[in-house]
CSV table of C-alpha atoms and ligand atoms in Angstrom, one decimal:
chain,number,residue,atom,x,y,z
A,1,MET,CA,181.4,-213.9,136.1
A,2,GLY,CA,181.2,-210.5,137.6
A,3,ASP,CA,182.6,-207.5,135.8
A,4,ARG,CA,185.6,-207.1,138.1
A,5,SER,CA,186.6,-210.8,138.0
A,6,THR,CA,186.4,-210.8,134.2
A,7,GLN,CA,188.5,-207.7,134.0
A,8,LEU,CA,191.1,-209.1,136.3
A,9,PHE,CA,191.2,-212.4,134.6
A,10,GLN,CA,191.9,-210.7,131.2
A,11,GLU,CA,194.7,-208.8,132.7
A,12,ALA,CA,196.1,-211.9,134.5
A,13,CYS,CA,196.1,-213.8,131.0
A,14,ARG,CA,198.7,-211.2,129.9
A,15,TYR,CA,201.1,-212.5,132.6
A,16,PHE,CA,200.4,-216.1,133.4
A,17,PRO,CA,199.7,-219.1,131.0
A,18,GLY,CA,195.9,-219.3,131.1
A,19,GLY,CA,195.8,-216.4,133.6
A,20,VAL,CA,196.5,-218.7,136.5
A,21,SER,CA,199.3,-219.8,138.8
A,22,SER,CA,198.0,-223.6,138.7
A,23,PRO,CA,196.1,-225.0,135.8
A,24,VAL,CA,192.7,-226.3,137.2
A,25,ARG,CA,192.0,-222.8,138.5
A,26,ALA,CA,191.4,-221.7,135.0
A,27,PHE,CA,188.0,-223.4,135.0
A,28,ARG,CA,188.8,-225.1,131.7
A,29,ALA,CA,187.3,-228.4,132.8
A,30,VAL,CA,183.9,-226.8,133.9
A,31,GLY,CA,183.7,-223.8,131.3
A,32,GLY,CA,183.4,-220.1,132.1
A,33,ASP,CA,186.0,-217.9,133.7
A,34,PRO,CA,187.2,-218.1,137.3
A,35,PHE,CA,186.0,-215.8,140.0
A,36,PHE,CA,188.7,-213.9,141.6
A,37,VAL,CA,188.9,-213.9,145.4
A,38,SER,CA,188.7,-210.8,147.5
A,39,HIS,CA,188.6,-212.4,151.0
A,40,ALA,CA,187.4,-215.6,152.9
A,41,SER,CA,186.2,-216.2,156.4
A,42,GLY,CA,185.0,-219.6,157.9
A,43,SER,CA,183.0,-221.5,155.3
A,44,GLN,CA,182.6,-218.5,153.0
A,45,ILE,CA,184.7,-217.1,150.2
A,46,THR,CA,183.9,-213.8,148.6
A,47,ASP,CA,184.8,-212.7,145.2
A,48,VAL,CA,185.9,-209.2,143.9
A,49,ASP,CA,182.3,-208.5,142.6
A,50,GLY,CA,181.1,-208.8,146.2
A,51,ARG,CA,179.3,-212.3,145.9
A,52,SER,CA,179.9,-214.8,148.6
A,53,TYR,CA,180.0,-218.5,148.2
A,54,ILE,CA,179.9,-221.5,150.6
A,55,ASP,CA,183.3,-223.0,149.8
A,56,TYR,CA,183.9,-226.7,149.5
A,57,LEU,CA,187.4,-226.2,147.8
A,58,GLY,CA,189.0,-225.2,151.0
A,59,SER,CA,192.3,-224.3,149.3
A,60,TRP,CA,192.2,-228.0,147.8
A,61,GLY,CA,191.6,-229.4,151.3
A,62,ALA,CA,194.2,-227.5,153.1
A,63,LEU,CA,191.8,-225.4,155.3
A,64,ILE,CA,190.2,-228.1,157.7
A,65,LEU,CA,189.4,-225.3,160.2
A,66,GLY,CA,187.9,-223.0,157.4
A,67,HIS,CA,189.3,-219.7,156.2
A,68,ALA,CA,191.1,-217.3,158.2
A,69,HIS,CA,190.7,-219.0,161.6
A,70,PRO,CA,191.3,-216.3,164.1
A,71,ARG,CA,193.8,-218.2,166.1
A,72,VAL,CA,195.8,-219.2,163.0
A,73,VAL,CA,195.8,-215.8,161.8
A,74,ALA,CA,197.0,-214.5,165.2
A,75,ALA,CA,199.9,-217.1,165.3
A,76,ILE,CA,201.1,-216.0,161.8
A,77,GLN,CA,201.0,-212.3,162.8
A,78,LYS,CA,202.9,-213.0,165.9
A,79,ALA,CA,205.6,-215.0,164.1
A,80,ALA,CA,205.8,-212.4,161.4
A,81,GLU,CA,206.8,-209.7,163.9
A,82,ALA,CA,209.7,-211.9,165.0
A,83,GLY,CA,211.0,-212.2,161.5
A,84,THR,CA,209.8,-213.9,158.4
A,85,SER,CA,212.7,-216.2,157.5
A,86,TYR,CA,216.1,-216.9,158.9
A,87,GLY,CA,217.7,-219.8,157.0
A,88,ALA,CA,218.6,-221.2,160.4
A,89,PRO,CA,216.8,-223.7,162.8
A,90,THR,CA,214.1,-222.7,165.1
A,91,GLU,CA,212.2,-224.3,168.0
A,92,GLY,CA,209.0,-224.0,165.9
A,93,GLU,CA,210.2,-226.9,163.6
A,94,THR,CA,210.5,-229.1,166.5
A,95,ARG,CA,207.3,-228.2,168.0
A,96,LEU,CA,205.4,-228.8,164.7
A,97,ALA,CA,207.4,-232.1,164.3
A,98,ARG,CA,206.3,-233.3,167.8
A,99,LEU,CA,202.7,-232.7,166.8
A,100,VAL,CA,203.1,-234.5,163.3
A,101,GLN,CA,204.6,-237.5,165.1
A,102,ALA,CA,202.1,-237.7,167.8
A,103,ALA,CA,199.5,-238.2,164.9
A,104,PHE,CA,201.8,-240.3,162.8
A,105,PRO,CA,204.1,-242.5,164.8
A,106,SER,CA,205.4,-244.0,161.6
A,107,LEU,CA,207.4,-240.7,160.9
A,108,GLU,CA,210.3,-241.6,163.2
A,109,ARG,CA,212.3,-238.9,161.3
A,110,MET,CA,210.9,-236.2,158.9
A,111,ARG,CA,211.9,-233.2,156.9
A,112,PHE,CA,209.9,-230.1,156.3
A,113,VAL,CA,209.8,-228.8,152.7
A,114,SER,CA,207.4,-226.2,151.1
A,115,SER,CA,205.0,-228.2,149.0
A,116,GLY,CA,203.4,-231.6,148.5
A,117,THR,CA,205.3,-231.9,145.2
A,118,GLU,CA,208.6,-231.4,146.9
A,119,ALA,CA,207.6,-234.0,149.6
A,120,CYS,CA,206.7,-236.7,147.1
A,121,MET,CA,209.7,-236.0,145.0
A,122,SER,CA,212.1,-236.1,147.9
A,123,ALA,CA,210.4,-239.3,149.3
A,124,LEU,CA,210.9,-241.0,146.0
A,125,ARG,CA,214.7,-239.9,145.9
A,126,VAL,CA,215.2,-241.2,149.3
A,127,ALA,CA,213.7,-244.5,148.5
A,128,ARG,CA,215.7,-244.9,145.3
A,129,GLY,CA,218.7,-243.9,147.3
A,130,PHE,CA,218.1,-246.5,150.2
A,131,THR,CA,217.2,-249.4,147.9
A,132,ARG,CA,219.7,-248.5,145.1
A,133,ARG,CA,217.0,-249.2,142.8
A,134,ASP,CA,215.4,-246.9,140.2
A,135,GLY,CA,211.9,-248.5,139.5
A,136,LEU,CA,208.7,-247.0,140.9
A,137,VAL,CA,205.1,-248.3,140.9
A,138,LYS,CA,202.3,-245.9,141.1
A,139,PHE,CA,198.6,-246.1,140.3
A,140,GLU,CA,196.5,-244.7,137.4
A,141,GLY,CA,194.8,-241.4,138.4
A,142,CYS,CA,196.8,-240.8,141.5
A,143,TYR,CA,198.6,-237.4,141.7
A,144,HIS,CA,201.7,-237.1,143.6
A,145,GLY,CA,202.7,-233.5,142.6
A,146,HIS,CA,204.4,-232.6,139.4
A,147,ALA,CA,207.9,-234.1,139.7
A,148,ASP,CA,209.1,-235.8,136.4
A,149,SER,CA,209.0,-239.4,137.6
A,150,LEU,CA,205.5,-238.9,139.2
A,151,LEU,CA,203.9,-237.1,136.1
A,152,VAL,CA,203.0,-240.4,134.5
A,153,LYS,CA,199.4,-241.0,134.0
A,154,ALA,CA,198.7,-238.5,136.8
A,155,GLY,CA,195.3,-237.5,138.0
A,156,SER,CA,194.1,-234.0,138.8
A,157,GLY,CA,194.8,-231.2,136.2
A,158,ALA,CA,196.6,-233.7,133.9
A,159,LEU,CA,193.6,-235.9,134.0
A,160,THR,CA,191.0,-233.4,133.0
A,161,LEU,CA,193.4,-231.7,130.5
A,162,GLY,CA,193.8,-235.2,128.8
A,163,VAL,CA,197.7,-235.1,129.0
A,164,PRO,CA,198.5,-238.1,131.0
A,165,ASP,CA,202.1,-237.6,130.2
A,166,SER,CA,203.4,-234.1,130.4
A,167,LEU,CA,205.6,-232.9,127.6
A,168,GLY,CA,209.0,-232.3,128.9
A,169,VAL,CA,209.3,-235.4,130.9
A,170,PRO,CA,212.2,-237.5,129.6
A,171,ALA,CA,211.1,-240.8,128.3
A,172,ASP,CA,214.1,-242.3,129.8
A,173,LEU,CA,213.0,-241.3,133.2
A,174,ALA,CA,209.3,-242.0,132.7
A,175,ARG,CA,210.1,-245.7,131.7
A,176,HIS,CA,211.1,-246.3,135.3
A,177,THR,CA,207.5,-245.5,136.4
A,178,LEU,CA,205.1,-248.4,136.3
A,179,THR,CA,201.6,-247.4,136.4
A,180,LEU,CA,198.9,-249.9,137.5
A,181,PRO,CA,195.1,-249.8,138.0
A,182,TYR,CA,194.2,-248.5,141.6
A,183,ASN,CA,192.8,-251.3,143.8
A,184,ASP,CA,194.2,-254.1,141.5
A,185,LEU,CA,196.4,-256.1,143.9
A,186,GLU,CA,196.8,-258.8,141.2
A,187,ALA,CA,198.4,-256.4,138.9
A,188,VAL,CA,200.9,-255.5,141.6
A,189,ARG,CA,201.6,-258.9,142.3
A,190,SER,CA,202.3,-259.7,138.7
A,191,VAL,CA,204.6,-256.8,138.1
A,192,PHE,CA,206.6,-257.6,141.2
A,193,ALA,CA,206.9,-261.2,140.2
A,194,GLY,CA,208.6,-260.1,137.0
A,195,ARG,CA,210.6,-257.0,138.0
A,196,GLY,CA,210.3,-256.8,141.9
A,197,ARG,CA,214.0,-256.6,142.4
A,198,GLU,CA,214.2,-253.4,140.2
A,199,ILE,CA,211.5,-251.6,142.2
A,200,ALA,CA,212.5,-249.1,144.8
A,201,ALA,CA,209.0,-248.3,146.0
A,202,VAL,CA,205.2,-248.2,145.6
A,203,ILE,CA,203.6,-244.9,146.0
A,204,VAL,CA,199.9,-244.6,146.6
A,205,GLU,CA,197.2,-242.2,147.8
A,206,PRO,CA,195.8,-244.5,150.4
A,207,VAL,CA,192.4,-242.9,149.7
A,208,ALA,CA,192.5,-241.5,146.2
A,209,GLY,CA,191.4,-237.9,146.0
A,210,ASN,CA,192.8,-236.6,142.7
A,211,MET,CA,190.6,-238.7,140.4
A,212,GLY,CA,187.7,-237.8,142.7
A,213,VAL,CA,187.4,-239.8,146.0
A,214,ILE,CA,187.9,-243.5,145.8
A,215,ALA,CA,188.4,-245.6,148.9
A,216,PRO,CA,190.9,-248.5,149.0
A,217,ARG,CA,189.3,-252.0,148.6
A,218,PRO,CA,189.5,-254.0,152.0
A,219,GLY,CA,193.0,-255.6,151.9
A,220,PHE,CA,194.4,-253.4,149.1
A,221,LEU,CA,196.8,-251.3,151.4
A,222,GLU,CA,197.7,-254.4,153.5
A,223,GLY,CA,198.5,-256.3,150.3
A,224,LEU,CA,200.9,-253.5,149.1
A,225,GLN,CA,202.6,-253.6,152.5
A,226,ALA,CA,203.1,-257.4,152.2
A,227,ILE,CA,204.3,-257.3,148.5
A,228,THR,CA,206.8,-254.3,149.1
A,229,ARG,CA,208.2,-256.1,152.2
A,230,GLN,CA,208.5,-259.4,150.3
A,231,TYR,CA,210.7,-257.7,147.6
A,232,GLY,CA,212.6,-255.3,149.8
A,233,ALA,CA,210.8,-252.2,148.2
A,234,LEU,CA,209.5,-249.3,150.3
A,235,LEU,CA,205.8,-248.5,150.7
A,236,ILE,CA,205.1,-244.7,150.5
A,237,PHE,CA,201.7,-243.3,151.5
A,238,ASP,CA,201.1,-240.0,149.9
A,239,GLU,CA,198.8,-238.5,152.6
A,240,VAL,CA,199.1,-234.9,151.4
A,241,ILE,CA,195.3,-235.0,151.3
A,242,THR,CA,194.3,-237.7,153.8
A,243,GLY,CA,196.7,-236.7,156.5
A,244,PHE,CA,195.0,-235.0,159.3
A,245,ARG,CA,191.7,-235.2,157.0
A,246,ILE,CA,190.2,-238.6,157.2
A,247,ALA,CA,191.5,-239.1,160.9
A,248,ARG,CA,194.1,-237.2,162.8
A,249,GLY,CA,196.6,-239.8,161.9
A,250,GLY,CA,195.4,-240.1,158.2
A,251,ALA,CA,194.8,-243.2,156.4
A,252,GLN,CA,197.4,-245.2,158.3
A,253,GLU,CA,195.5,-244.6,161.4
A,254,ARG,CA,192.1,-245.2,159.8
A,255,TYR,CA,193.1,-248.4,158.0
A,256,GLY,CA,195.8,-249.5,160.5
A,257,VAL,CA,198.6,-250.0,157.9
A,258,ARG,CA,202.0,-248.6,158.6
A,259,PRO,CA,204.0,-247.5,155.5
A,260,ASP,CA,207.8,-247.0,155.3
A,261,LEU,CA,207.6,-243.4,154.1
A,262,THR,CA,204.9,-240.8,154.3
A,263,CYS,CA,204.2,-237.5,152.4
A,264,LEU,CA,202.2,-234.8,154.0
A,265,GLY,CA,201.1,-231.4,152.8
A,266,LYS,CA,197.9,-229.2,152.7
A,267,ILE,CA,196.4,-229.3,156.3
A,268,VAL,CA,200.0,-229.6,158.0
A,269,GLY,CA,200.8,-226.1,157.0
A,270,GLY,CA,197.5,-224.6,158.1
A,271,GLY,CA,197.1,-222.6,154.8
A,272,LEU,CA,200.8,-221.7,154.4
A,273,PRO,CA,203.2,-223.6,152.2
A,274,VAL,CA,204.4,-226.7,154.0
A,275,GLY,CA,205.2,-230.3,152.9
A,276,VAL,CA,206.6,-233.1,155.0
A,277,TYR,CA,208.3,-236.2,154.1
A,278,GLY,CA,209.3,-238.9,156.7
A,279,GLY,CA,209.2,-242.4,157.9
A,280,ARG,CA,211.7,-245.1,159.1
A,281,ALA,CA,214.7,-243.8,160.8
A,282,ASP,CA,217.1,-246.0,159.0
A,283,VAL,CA,215.7,-244.7,155.7
A,284,LEU,CA,215.6,-241.0,156.7
A,285,GLU,CA,219.1,-241.3,157.9
A,286,GLN,CA,220.3,-241.6,154.2
A,287,VAL,CA,219.5,-237.9,153.9
A,288,ALA,CA,222.2,-235.3,153.9
A,289,PRO,CA,224.0,-234.3,156.0
A,290,LEU,CA,223.8,-237.9,157.6
A,291,GLY,CA,223.7,-239.7,154.4
A,292,GLY,CA,224.3,-239.4,150.5
A,293,VAL,CA,220.7,-238.3,149.4
A,294,TYR,CA,220.7,-234.6,148.8
A,295,GLN,CA,217.7,-232.5,149.6
A,296,ALA,CA,217.5,-228.9,150.8
A,297,GLY,CA,215.4,-225.7,150.9
A,298,THR,CA,216.0,-222.1,151.4
A,299,LEU,CA,212.4,-221.6,152.9
A,300,SER,CA,212.1,-225.0,154.5
A,301,GLY,CA,210.8,-224.9,157.9
A,302,ASN,CA,209.8,-221.3,157.4
A,303,PRO,CA,208.8,-219.7,160.8
A,304,LEU,CA,205.3,-218.4,159.6
A,305,ALA,CA,204.5,-221.7,158.1
A,306,MET,CA,205.6,-223.6,161.2
A,307,ALA,CA,203.4,-221.2,163.4
A,308,ALA,CA,200.3,-221.7,161.1
A,309,GLY,CA,200.9,-225.6,161.2
A,310,ILE,CA,201.5,-225.7,165.1
A,311,GLU,CA,198.1,-223.8,165.7
A,312,THR,CA,196.1,-225.8,163.2
A,313,LEU,CA,197.3,-229.3,164.5
A,314,THR,CA,196.7,-228.0,168.0
A,315,LEU,CA,193.2,-227.1,167.2
A,316,LEU,CA,192.5,-230.4,165.6
A,317,GLN,CA,193.1,-232.1,169.0
A,318,ALA,CA,189.8,-230.8,170.3
A,319,PRO,CA,187.6,-233.7,171.5
A,320,GLY,CA,185.1,-235.0,168.9
A,321,PHE,CA,186.7,-233.0,166.1
A,322,TYR,CA,186.8,-235.9,163.5
A,323,ALA,CA,183.4,-237.4,164.7
A,324,ASP,CA,181.8,-234.0,163.9
A,325,LEU,CA,183.4,-233.9,160.5
A,326,GLU,CA,182.4,-237.5,159.8
A,327,ALA,CA,178.8,-236.6,160.6
A,328,LYS,CA,178.9,-233.6,158.4
A,329,GLY,CA,180.5,-235.6,155.6
A,330,ARG,CA,177.7,-238.2,155.9
A,331,ARG,CA,174.9,-235.5,156.0
A,332,LEU,CA,176.2,-233.9,152.8
A,333,ALA,CA,176.8,-237.0,150.9
A,334,ASP,CA,173.4,-238.5,151.8
A,335,GLY,CA,171.8,-235.1,150.8
A,336,LEU,CA,173.6,-235.0,147.4
A,337,ALA,CA,172.7,-238.7,146.7
A,338,GLU,CA,169.1,-238.1,147.6
A,339,ALA,CA,168.9,-234.9,145.4
A,340,ALA,CA,170.2,-236.9,142.4
A,341,THR,CA,167.8,-239.7,143.0
A,342,ALA,CA,164.9,-237.3,143.1
A,343,ALA,CA,166.0,-235.8,139.8
A,344,ARG,CA,166.6,-239.2,138.3
A,345,ILE,CA,170.2,-238.3,137.5
A,346,LEU,CA,172.8,-241.1,137.7
A,347,THR,CA,175.5,-240.3,140.2
A,348,GLN,CA,177.9,-242.3,142.4
A,349,THR,CA,178.7,-240.4,145.7
A,350,ASN,CA,182.1,-241.6,147.2
A,351,ARG,CA,183.0,-240.4,150.5
A,352,VAL,CA,185.5,-241.1,153.2
A,353,GLY,CA,185.2,-238.9,156.2
A,354,SER,CA,185.0,-235.2,155.2
A,355,MET,CA,186.1,-235.7,151.5
A,356,LEU,CA,183.5,-236.7,148.9
A,357,THR,CA,182.8,-236.8,145.0
A,358,SER,CA,179.6,-237.2,143.3
A,359,PHE,CA,180.5,-238.8,140.1
A,360,PHE,CA,178.1,-238.5,137.2
A,361,THR,CA,178.0,-242.1,136.3
A,362,GLY,CA,176.1,-245.1,136.8
A,363,VAL,CA,179.2,-247.3,137.4
A,364,PRO,CA,180.5,-247.9,140.8
A,365,VAL,CA,183.8,-245.9,140.9
A,366,THR,CA,186.6,-248.0,142.2
A,367,ASP,CA,189.4,-247.0,139.9
A,368,TYR,CA,190.5,-244.5,137.2
A,369,ALA,CA,188.8,-246.3,134.3
A,370,ALA,CA,185.5,-246.2,136.1
A,371,ALA,CA,185.9,-242.4,137.1
A,372,LYS,CA,186.5,-241.8,133.3
A,373,THR,CA,183.0,-243.0,132.6
A,374,SER,CA,181.6,-239.8,134.3
A,375,ASP,CA,179.8,-237.3,132.2
A,376,THR,CA,182.2,-234.3,132.7
A,377,ALA,CA,180.0,-232.0,130.6
A,378,ARG,CA,177.1,-232.7,133.0
A,379,TYR,CA,179.4,-232.1,135.9
A,380,GLY,CA,180.3,-228.7,134.3
A,381,LEU,CA,176.6,-227.9,134.1
A,382,PHE,CA,176.1,-228.8,137.8
A,383,PHE,CA,179.2,-226.8,138.9
A,384,ARG,CA,178.0,-223.8,137.2
A,385,ALA,CA,174.5,-224.1,138.4
A,386,MET,CA,175.7,-224.5,141.9
A,387,LEU,CA,178.0,-221.5,141.5
A,388,GLU,CA,175.0,-219.4,140.6
A,389,ARG,CA,173.4,-220.6,143.8
A,390,GLY,CA,176.3,-219.6,145.9
A,391,ILE,CA,178.1,-222.8,146.2
A,392,SER,CA,181.7,-223.1,145.2
A,393,LEU,CA,182.7,-226.8,144.4
A,394,ALA,CA,186.0,-228.0,142.8
A,395,PRO,CA,186.3,-226.9,139.2
A,396,SER,CA,186.7,-230.5,137.9
A,397,GLN,CA,184.7,-233.8,138.2
A,398,PHE,CA,188.0,-235.4,139.2
A,399,GLU,CA,188.5,-233.7,142.6
A,400,ALA,CA,187.1,-233.8,146.1
A,401,ALA,CA,184.8,-231.6,148.0
A,402,PHE,CA,186.2,-230.8,151.3
A,403,ILE,CA,184.1,-230.1,154.5
A,404,SER,CA,185.8,-228.0,157.2
A,405,ALA,CA,185.0,-227.6,160.9
A,406,ALA,CA,183.6,-224.1,159.9
A,407,HIS,CA,180.8,-225.5,157.8
A,408,SER,CA,177.5,-225.2,159.7
A,409,GLY,CA,174.5,-227.4,159.4
A,410,GLY,CA,172.8,-224.5,157.8
A,411,ASP,CA,175.6,-224.4,155.2
A,412,LEU,CA,175.1,-228.1,154.4
A,413,ASP,CA,171.3,-227.9,154.2
A,414,ALA,CA,171.6,-224.8,151.9
A,415,THR,CA,174.1,-226.9,149.7
A,416,VAL,CA,171.7,-229.8,149.5
A,417,ALA,CA,168.8,-227.4,148.6
A,418,ALA,CA,170.9,-225.7,145.9
A,419,ALA,CA,171.8,-229.3,144.6
A,420,ARG,CA,168.1,-230.2,144.4
A,421,GLU,CA,167.4,-227.2,142.2
A,422,ALA,CA,170.5,-227.6,140.0
A,423,LEU,CA,169.9,-231.2,139.3
A,424,GLY,CA,166.2,-230.6,139.0
A,425,LEU,CA,166.9,-228.1,136.2
A,426,MET,CA,169.5,-230.4,134.5
A,427,ALA,CA,166.9,-233.2,134.5
A,428,GLY,CA,164.2,-231.1,133.0
B,1,LIG,C1,198.0,-231.6,146.3
B,1,LIG,C2,198.7,-233.0,146.3
B,1,LIG,C3,200.2,-233.1,146.1
B,1,LIG,C4,201.0,-231.9,145.6
B,1,LIG,O1,201.0,-231.0,146.6
B,1,LIG,P1,201.4,-229.5,146.2
B,1,LIG,O2,201.4,-228.8,147.5
B,1,LIG,O3,200.2,-229.0,145.3
B,1,LIG,O4,202.6,-229.4,145.4
B,1,LIG,C5,200.7,-234.4,146.2
B,1,LIG,N1,200.0,-235.4,146.4
B,1,LIG,C6,198.7,-235.3,146.7
B,1,LIG,C7,197.8,-236.5,147.0
B,1,LIG,C8,198.0,-234.2,146.6
B,1,LIG,O5,196.7,-234.0,146.7
């Protein structure tokens, strides 16, 4: 890395574990030290040493309009002038809720929180409170934030760090979480046949993003809906990544399956900290002050965050917005796949809309076990070679690349050209 980044990282290590505020940012999975960001605009992110990169991290998928969209920035500035937090209701919350519900009709009622973690943790508590059951089914490699019950065989940082169960999670709590292979409906059926009446909910990333991108097999999501209904459990779609990403109405629109509860995050806050959980009115009416499930937040519904979310979701309504992202996604995925073929390097490029992962493996990737066959050292080489060529990818094999509306055709072509060089070097 550049001198200034190196210096800042060394100093940060004196304050933060690993020098970072969130583990994957430390680049441990790809080697080398992270670059420190100075500023970003559109598809470009610039480090403190003055190097610019075409950015496919997009704040982990949050920035579907690209960095510092002028209208989003203006909305935040205007909101800030009227006060940054009140701890009292505002019209902005209702306006954002209206936009969320227009895209996700299944959210009959909702709550704003400040992160995806909080959204998933709260959805799970409501599901347990509503069903009066403790059991939870989740899938291997899916990440739902870092609440205790959900950090069991989690993907994302936990996956690459090789700590599927975090220290500090009580075994007594973790035993309520049953973890099954993604896309394996038979496994779900058999667990429900044995313990179905103890299970409060099934939580799933309807397109997995946190073990790299993996699409649901045809019938998988429909099957989860049928099984949960049969046993009186709730189906929770964690659409923190997929919401407003793979369609305006997320996976539930794209695949036509309506869950009981949904978690949103990332895009919905337009780059500011927002999470949402919501769903069936009868379930959400269990939440305080109406019901006995407690959940609250000092900064929930924060006016700056609401303003950023409103402006972002409004801009997503532009005609052809998702068709354009789909076309860009296809162009990049095809280009990367061709570059790998030309270099005779085995990869599997999985893509849904504008999120994609090239796994360094010859095995079709449909679940966590297959994702784990990837050559992560090779991914590290690729990542660093791309960074040297001005392309910033996710610093782990088990993440997605995110395309934003700000990526131009020229950006995509430059990325494919860089990949051809990088993969060519790796092959040679
Ligand atoms: C990012 C993510 C979360 C957690 O959101 P945070 O805002 O990081 O707490 C939960 N679920 C999924 C699917 C995510 O990608």
